[in-house]
Amino acid sequence: MTHPNPVPVPTLRDVAEAAGVHTATASRALNPKTRQQISAETARRVMRAAQALGYQPNSAARSLKTARSSTVGLVIPDLTNPLFPPIVRGVESVLESDGYNVWIVNTDNDEERERAKIESLRSRQVEGLIIATARLEHPLLGQLHEQGVTMVLINRQVDNLRIPAVTGDDATGVAAAVRHLADLGHTRIAHLSGPLSTSTGRVRSRAFRHAVRDLGLPGDLMVECGHWSEADGAAAMRALLARTTDFTAVVAGNDPIALGCYDVFAERGLSCPHDVSVIGFNDMPFLDKLRPPLTTVAVPHHELGAEAARMLLNCIDEPDRAARSVLLPASLVVRGSTAAPRATVLPEP
Amino acid sequence: MTHPNPVPVPTLRDVAEAAGVHTATASRALNPKTRQQISAETARRVMRAAQALGYQPNSAARSLKTARSSTVGLVIPDLTNPLFPPIVRGVESVLESDGYNVWIVNTDNDEERERAKIESLRSRQVEGLIIATARLEHPLLGQLHEQGVTMVLINRQVDNLRIPAVTGDDATGVAAAVRHLADLGHTRIAHLSGPLSTSTGRVRSRAFRHAVRDLGLPGDLMVECGHWSEADGAAAMRALLARTTDFTAVVAGNDPIALGCYDVFAERGLSCPHDVSVIGFNDMPFLDKLRPPLTTVAVPHHELGAEAARMLLNCIDEPDRAARSVLLPASLVVRGSTAAPRATVLPEP
DNA sequence: CAAGCCAGCGCAATCGTTTGCGGGAAACGA
DNA sequence: TCGTTTCCCGCAAACGATTGCGCTGGCTTG
């Protein structure tokens, strides 16, 4: 028989009856926290019965009664962006060991979707939110914060809000990138920043300005990309080249933007790193397989997620502890897209 | 005040009181399915009250009462494997429009983790499972199937079980790859297969055997990789080279295995595609950025997920319809890692 | 021997929704 | 005017687990 039955799933009551005790006793016997209120012998009987019946507690009933769900929501823009899977796994790695589960939702950076997804999470009684989609101005987060929703931000920050956040140390990452280029002898370094409406874009761009200024280099070689994408990176690089060819290195706002540079170099017959050095940001997978392998700033994404999860657990456990944000160190990964500049400037196209 | 209150979340009762009706009426007014049982005027009042209070139905209470959860479980080995995010999004894209939500769990291909995760999903009353981790022999799936759990398999099949599955058409993909190489003039084509304990590995390897046989080419150039990884691909390529250098092309079981070939070629000073042509499988992201860009077989992962979701919805709606499996077409993506063979065989190392 | 204590267990209320059922009132036909 | 239908709506019982409280019986203690 391939279709034997809609096997009636056993409830606590069934277990209790099988063990010859009351449901209350069965409940206590099954819960390690309350098991010592029950005689060892009875507890054993109950657990055996549960095992035999294949009993699984109905988590809906449990969270209805306890007003807890052992679930946290994880809000990300898009899972197919390779940045996020490691973050997800990082979050899960610490939450799971604490008995929590993770609900993942994708917002595609759409405000309406985001609102809807978060509402759905809240109706599922999540005990906290980890949010990796925050824009600088973000009314929704403000509302949630005022309603006392416990949450932690990843990778971005929101203006004027005291929400705990964990981010990569973009500033020192960018500084290391600039310093690396300067050490190679570059003096005219450009920056293709991400959208300045994101905190990441803004932080990295400011860090770049500071870094070049500190080294006494010109700080006017900057273009803002419309999105964090390869296409926008290429467009920005074209815009930069239309303005000037007097630069020998580029710090891209992230890896796709750097890939956009690769595309334009191929178009124009420019050689990387001989004509132009490029540095990306994030250290996405497979960058070491590119031609040339991309020098980039590695951000500890897994640890970012793990730390955010730890902070969230703290917030849940002690709601009125001060919210502290943390910065995780980023590190430069030197590969083949950076080299000493040629003696001359770029050839005119 | 940053810590105003643990705002008491409004319940249906609050809404009902605010609207001056009974909770039953409020419930019916809020549910589009039952709204016509209520006078338009009253329904409006209730909805307004709900809006004003920011009411969100408690989904735990709801699923306790209705014994439904509007949730399906999605079981994958590892989210950081770039194969899976598109599948996830594909699943979500069709499930969401039907009001379902998706629970994602990672098993890391560990049998114990998998069992635990699936139990946790079941205790959450998921209405169905989409499983992308099936091994050929898989006792757990057998049990679940006998218990009447509705589920759909992605990308793999399980021996002897009539579980609906949606998979890429690996056989024609491999055939296309072999045919492409033969058309280029290759006559000695090797295959670095994935583990033969997976249905994917087995199907592709058999397809390779058939394809070369149909073209009258030798079928003895095969090595099995221990895992679907770059390292194991490299090891397999080394093993192959230790055995013979008399081949001019390689069909890899998947993209990372092909990358492993790249690594060994770099070690040995072999040039791809001039000395050896390579074809991967899956068309992971960024393969077009490699040097050389990897020719590969593209599998429609998003559509795989979407179709699996559709099938699962069908199974949920009409449990006793025959389970049909579907095959989605794979297509060859020709890039730079394949070319006509040199006149001579490989140089001796 | 009586009083007190405690360990072990059962009772019953409760969480927030849904839903079958029944009742009151309005509307209708006769 | 009265009976009957129809339309809205309220009543109350679930769903399955948790938990404060109280009861019981066996034990210690003075």
PDB file of N, CA and C in Angstrom, chain A residues 124-181:
ATOM      1  N   ARG A 124       4.217  35.419  13.331  1.00  0.00           N
ATOM      2  CA  ARG A 124       4.713  34.105  13.732  1.00  0.00           C
ATOM      3  C   ARG A 124       5.410  34.187  15.068  1.00  0.00           C
ATOM      4  N   GLN A 125       5.291  35.311  15.718  1.00  0.00           N
ATOM      5  CA  GLN A 125       5.821  35.476  17.079  1.00  0.00           C
ATOM      6  C   GLN A 125       7.325  35.298  17.152  1.00  0.00           C
ATOM      7  N   VAL A 126       8.041  35.717  16.129  1.00  0.00           N
ATOM      8  CA  VAL A 126       9.482  35.605  16.259  1.00  0.00           C
ATOM      9  C   VAL A 126       9.933  36.420  17.464  1.00  0.00           C
ATOM     10  N   GLU A 127      10.990  35.948  18.071  1.00  0.00           N
ATOM     11  CA  GLU A 127      11.435  36.602  19.303  1.00  0.00           C
ATOM     12  C   GLU A 127      12.461  37.672  19.031  1.00  0.00           C
ATOM     13  N   GLY A 128      12.857  37.783  17.796  1.00  0.00           N
ATOM     14  CA  GLY A 128      13.834  38.807  17.465  1.00  0.00           C
ATOM     15  C   GLY A 128      14.056  38.833  15.971  1.00  0.00           C
ATOM     16  N   LEU A 129      14.658  39.905  15.523  1.00  0.00           N
ATOM     17  CA  LEU A 129      14.883  40.073  14.095  1.00  0.00           C
ATOM     18  C   LEU A 129      16.362  40.367  13.859  1.00  0.00           C
ATOM     19  N   ILE A 130      16.912  39.728  12.857  1.00  0.00           N
ATOM     20  CA  ILE A 130      18.236  40.111  12.396  1.00  0.00           C
ATOM     21  C   ILE A 130      18.053  40.671  10.998  1.00  0.00           C
ATOM     22  N   ILE A 131      18.489  41.887  10.820  1.00  0.00           N
ATOM     23  CA  ILE A 131      18.146  42.592   9.591  1.00  0.00           C
ATOM     24  C   ILE A 131      19.391  43.001   8.832  1.00  0.00           C
ATOM     25  N   ALA A 132      19.456  42.541   7.612  1.00  0.00           N
ATOM     26  CA  ALA A 132      20.631  42.827   6.793  1.00  0.00           C
ATOM     27  C   ALA A 132      20.231  43.652   5.581  1.00  0.00           C
ATOM     28  N   THR A 133      19.187  44.442   5.735  1.00  0.00           N
ATOM     29  CA  THR A 133      18.704  45.204   4.579  1.00  0.00           C
ATOM     30  C   THR A 133      18.577  46.686   4.871  1.00  0.00           C
ATOM     31  N   ALA A 134      19.072  47.109   6.006  1.00  0.00           N
ATOM     32  CA  ALA A 134      18.760  48.469   6.446  1.00  0.00           C
ATOM     33  C   ALA A 134      19.316  49.529   5.505  1.00  0.00           C
ATOM     34  N   ARG A 135      18.452  50.411   5.106  1.00  0.00           N
ATOM     35  CA  ARG A 135      18.908  51.599   4.423  1.00  0.00           C
ATOM     36  C   ARG A 135      19.132  52.701   5.464  1.00  0.00           C
ATOM     37  N   LEU A 136      19.722  53.785   5.014  1.00  0.00           N
ATOM     38  CA  LEU A 136      20.056  54.812   5.995  1.00  0.00           C
ATOM     39  C   LEU A 136      18.811  55.412   6.619  1.00  0.00           C
ATOM     40  N   GLU A 137      17.872  55.752   5.764  1.00  0.00           N
ATOM     41  CA  GLU A 137      16.604  56.240   6.296  1.00  0.00           C
ATOM     42  C   GLU A 137      15.645  55.062   6.204  1.00  0.00           C
ATOM     43  N   HIS A 138      15.083  54.713   7.309  1.00  0.00           N
ATOM     44  CA  HIS A 138      14.334  53.467   7.302  1.00  0.00           C
ATOM     45  C   HIS A 138      13.201  53.563   8.308  1.00  0.00           C
ATOM     46  N   PRO A 139      12.128  54.180   7.892  1.00  0.00           N
ATOM     47  CA  PRO A 139      11.028  54.420   8.835  1.00  0.00           C
ATOM     48  C   PRO A 139      10.521  53.145   9.477  1.00  0.00           C
ATOM     49  N   LEU A 140      10.453  52.083   8.707  1.00  0.00           N
ATOM     50  CA  LEU A 140       9.917  50.836   9.242  1.00  0.00           C
ATOM     51  C   LEU A 140      10.696  50.381  10.471  1.00  0.00           C
ATOM     52  N   LEU A 141      12.019  50.438  10.360  1.00  0.00           N
ATOM     53  CA  LEU A 141      12.824  50.002  11.498  1.00  0.00           C
ATOM     54  C   LEU A 141      12.579  50.888  12.709  1.00  0.00           C
ATOM     55  N   GLY A 142      12.373  52.156  12.439  1.00  0.00           N
ATOM     56  CA  GLY A 142      12.077  53.054  13.541  1.00  0.00           C
ATOM     57  C   GLY A 142      10.816  52.621  14.269  1.00  0.00           C
ATOM     58  N   GLN A 143       9.775  52.357  13.510  1.00  0.00           N
ATOM     59  CA  GLN A 143       8.521  51.896  14.114  1.00  0.00           C
ATOM     60  C   GLN A 143       8.732  50.649  14.947  1.00  0.00           C
ATOM     61  N   LEU A 144       9.378  49.685  14.341  1.00  0.00           N
ATOM     62  CA  LEU A 144       9.586  48.420  15.038  1.00  0.00           C
ATOM     63  C   LEU A 144      10.341  48.655  16.333  1.00  0.00           C
ATOM     64  N   HIS A 145      11.355  49.491  16.238  1.00  0.00           N
ATOM     65  CA  HIS A 145      12.166  49.756  17.409  1.00  0.00           C
ATOM     66  C   HIS A 145      11.328  50.378  18.520  1.00  0.00           C
ATOM     67  N   GLU A 146      10.463  51.271  18.125  1.00  0.00           N
ATOM     68  CA  GLU A 146       9.618  51.905  19.141  1.00  0.00           C
ATOM     69  C   GLU A 146       8.631  50.928  19.751  1.00  0.00           C
ATOM     70  N   GLN A 147       8.220  49.958  18.936  1.00  0.00           N
ATOM     71  CA  GLN A 147       7.292  48.964  19.466  1.00  0.00           C
ATOM     72  C   GLN A 147       8.011  47.954  20.345  1.00  0.00           C
ATOM     73  N   GLY A 148       9.314  48.162  20.478  1.00  0.00           N
ATOM     74  CA  GLY A 148      10.045  47.297  21.385  1.00  0.00           C
ATOM     75  C   GLY A 148      10.461  45.975  20.773  1.00  0.00           C
ATOM     76  N   VAL A 149      10.420  45.889  19.446  1.00  0.00           N
ATOM     77  CA  VAL A 149      10.892  44.665  18.800  1.00  0.00           C
ATOM     78  C   VAL A 149      12.402  44.572  18.990  1.00  0.00           C
ATOM     79  N   THR A 150      12.862  43.449  19.480  1.00  0.00           N
ATOM     80  CA  THR A 150      14.305  43.330  19.654  1.00  0.00           C
ATOM     81  C   THR A 150      14.915  42.943  18.332  1.00  0.00           C
ATOM     82  N   MET A 151      15.945  43.668  17.964  1.00  0.00           N
ATOM     83  CA  MET A 151      16.572  43.352  16.680  1.00  0.00           C
ATOM     84  C   MET A 151      18.029  43.763  16.630  1.00  0.00           C
ATOM     85  N   VAL A 152      18.704  43.194  15.669  1.00  0.00           N
ATOM     86  CA  VAL A 152      20.115  43.468  15.458  1.00  0.00           C
ATOM     87  C   VAL A 152      20.309  43.692  13.964  1.00  0.00           C
ATOM     88  N   LEU A 153      21.145  44.664  13.653  1.00  0.00           N
ATOM     89  CA  LEU A 153      21.404  44.970  12.249  1.00  0.00           C
ATOM     90  C   LEU A 153      22.724  44.346  11.818  1.00  0.00           C
ATOM     91  N   ILE A 154      22.757  43.901  10.596  1.00  0.00           N
ATOM     92  CA  ILE A 154      24.005  43.379  10.060  1.00  0.00           C
ATOM     93  C   ILE A 154      24.462  44.241   8.907  1.00  0.00           C
ATOM     94  N   ASN A 155      25.710  44.656   8.978  1.00  0.00           N
ATOM     95  CA  ASN A 155      26.371  45.204   7.813  1.00  0.00           C
ATOM     96  C   ASN A 155      25.960  46.629   7.470  1.00  0.00           C
ATOM     97  N   ARG A 156      24.908  47.100   8.090  1.00  0.00           N
ATOM     98  CA  ARG A 156      24.516  48.465   7.786  1.00  0.00           C
ATOM     99  C   ARG A 156      24.028  49.123   9.057  1.00  0.00           C
ATOM    100  N   GLN A 157      23.989  50.432   9.012  1.00  0.00           N
ATOM    101  CA  GLN A 157      23.464  51.122  10.169  1.00  0.00           C
ATOM    102  C   GLN A 157      22.401  52.097   9.752  1.00  0.00           C
ATOM    103  N   VAL A 158      21.584  52.458  10.705  1.00  0.00           N
ATOM    104  CA  VAL A 158      20.491  53.367  10.411  1.00  0.00           C
ATOM    105  C   VAL A 158      20.732  54.650  11.181  1.00  0.00           C
ATOM    106  N   ASP A 159      20.562  55.764  10.486  1.00  0.00           N
ATOM    107  CA  ASP A 159      20.791  57.057  11.118  1.00  0.00           C
ATOM    108  C   ASP A 159      19.921  57.231  12.351  1.00  0.00           C
ATOM    109  N   ASN A 160      20.496  57.825  13.347  1.00  0.00           N
ATOM    110  CA  ASN A 160      19.714  58.317  14.477  1.00  0.00           C
ATOM    111  C   ASN A 160      18.996  57.235  15.272  1.00  0.00           C
ATOM    112  N   LEU A 161      19.373  55.998  15.070  1.00  0.00           N
ATOM    113  CA  LEU A 161      18.685  54.965  15.830  1.00  0.00           C
ATOM    114  C   LEU A 161      19.695  54.206  16.674  1.00  0.00           C
ATOM    115  N   ARG A 162      19.306  53.926  17.880  1.00  0.00           N
ATOM    116  CA  ARG A 162      20.202  53.188  18.767  1.00  0.00           C
ATOM    117  C   ARG A 162      19.881  51.700  18.659  1.00  0.00           C
ATOM    118  N   ILE A 163      20.087  51.161  17.487  1.00  0.00           N
ATOM    119  CA  ILE A 163      19.873  49.741  17.298  1.00  0.00           C
ATOM    120  C   ILE A 163      21.226  49.059  17.234  1.00  0.00           C
ATOM    121  N   PRO A 164      21.402  47.997  18.000  1.00  0.00           N
ATOM    122  CA  PRO A 164      22.696  47.327  17.957  1.00  0.00           C
ATOM    123  C   PRO A 164      22.984  46.793  16.564  1.00  0.00           C
ATOM    124  N   ALA A 165      24.205  46.908  16.152  1.00  0.00           N
ATOM    125  CA  ALA A 165      24.571  46.481  14.812  1.00  0.00           C
ATOM    126  C   ALA A 165      25.925  45.803  14.840  1.00  0.00           C
ATOM    127  N   VAL A 166      26.104  44.870  13.955  1.00  0.00           N
ATOM    128  CA  VAL A 166      27.425  44.290  13.768  1.00  0.00           C
ATOM    129  C   VAL A 166      27.802  44.470  12.312  1.00  0.00           C
ATOM    130  N   THR A 167      28.955  45.049  12.120  1.00  0.00           N
ATOM    131  CA  THR A 167      29.377  45.355  10.756  1.00  0.00           C
ATOM    132  C   THR A 167      30.844  44.998  10.598  1.00  0.00           C
ATOM    133  N   GLY A 168      31.222  44.791   9.350  1.00  0.00           N
ATOM    134  CA  GLY A 168      32.627  44.631   9.061  1.00  0.00           C
ATOM    135  C   GLY A 168      33.308  45.983   9.210  1.00  0.00           C
ATOM    136  N   ASP A 169      34.561  45.961   9.533  1.00  0.00           N
ATOM    137  CA  ASP A 169      35.257  47.232   9.702  1.00  0.00           C
ATOM    138  C   ASP A 169      35.675  47.741   8.335  1.00  0.00           C
ATOM    139  N   ASP A 170      34.699  48.339   7.668  1.00  0.00           N
ATOM    140  CA  ASP A 170      34.942  48.809   6.310  1.00  0.00           C
ATOM    141  C   ASP A 170      36.039  49.853   6.254  1.00  0.00           C
ATOM    142  N   ALA A 171      36.064  50.714   7.249  1.00  0.00           N
ATOM    143  CA  ALA A 171      37.006  51.822   7.207  1.00  0.00           C
ATOM    144  C   ALA A 171      38.443  51.310   7.163  1.00  0.00           C
ATOM    145  N   THR A 172      38.784  50.422   8.075  1.00  0.00           N
ATOM    146  CA  THR A 172      40.162  49.935   8.046  1.00  0.00           C
ATOM    147  C   THR A 172      40.402  49.070   6.826  1.00  0.00           C
ATOM    148  N   GLY A 173      39.367  48.408   6.338  1.00  0.00           N
ATOM    149  CA  GLY A 173      39.519  47.621   5.114  1.00  0.00           C
ATOM    150  C   GLY A 173      39.885  48.516   3.947  1.00  0.00           C
ATOM    151  N   VAL A 174      39.135  49.584   3.784  1.00  0.00           N
ATOM    152  CA  VAL A 174      39.428  50.519   2.700  1.00  0.00           C
ATOM    153  C   VAL A 174      40.804  51.133   2.895  1.00  0.00           C
ATOM    154  N   ALA A 175      41.108  51.480   4.136  1.00  0.00           N
ATOM    155  CA  ALA A 175      42.415  52.081   4.410  1.00  0.00           C
ATOM    156  C   ALA A 175      43.533  51.118   4.022  1.00  0.00           C
ATOM    157  N   ALA A 176      43.344  49.847   4.352  1.00  0.00           N
ATOM    158  CA  ALA A 176      44.368  48.859   3.997  1.00  0.00           C
ATOM    159  C   ALA A 176      44.519  48.764   2.490  1.00  0.00           C
ATOM    160  N   ALA A 177      43.385  48.833   1.786  1.00  0.00           N
ATOM    161  CA  ALA A 177      43.437  48.756   0.329  1.00  0.00           C
ATOM    162  C   ALA A 177      44.224  49.932  -0.235  1.00  0.00           C
ATOM    163  N   VAL A 178      43.886  51.118   0.250  1.00  0.00           N
ATOM    164  CA  VAL A 178      44.562  52.321  -0.248  1.00  0.00           C
ATOM    165  C   VAL A 178      46.048  52.276   0.103  1.00  0.00           C
ATOM    166  N   ARG A 179      46.314  51.878   1.321  1.00  0.00           N
ATOM    167  CA  ARG A 179      47.705  51.788   1.764  1.00  0.00           C
ATOM    168  C   ARG A 179      48.495  50.804   0.900  1.00  0.00           C
ATOM    169  N   HIS A 180      47.868  49.679   0.582  1.00  0.00           N
ATOM    170  CA  HIS A 180      48.519  48.677  -0.269  1.00  0.00           C
ATOM    171  C   HIS A 180      48.880  49.281  -1.626  1.00  0.00           C
ATOM    172  N   LEU A 181      47.949  50.028  -2.187  1.00  0.00           N
ATOM    173  CA  LEU A 181      48.194  50.636  -3.494  1.00  0.00           C
ATOM    174  C   LEU A 181      49.291  51.688  -3.391  1.00  0.00           C
TER     175      LEU A 181
END
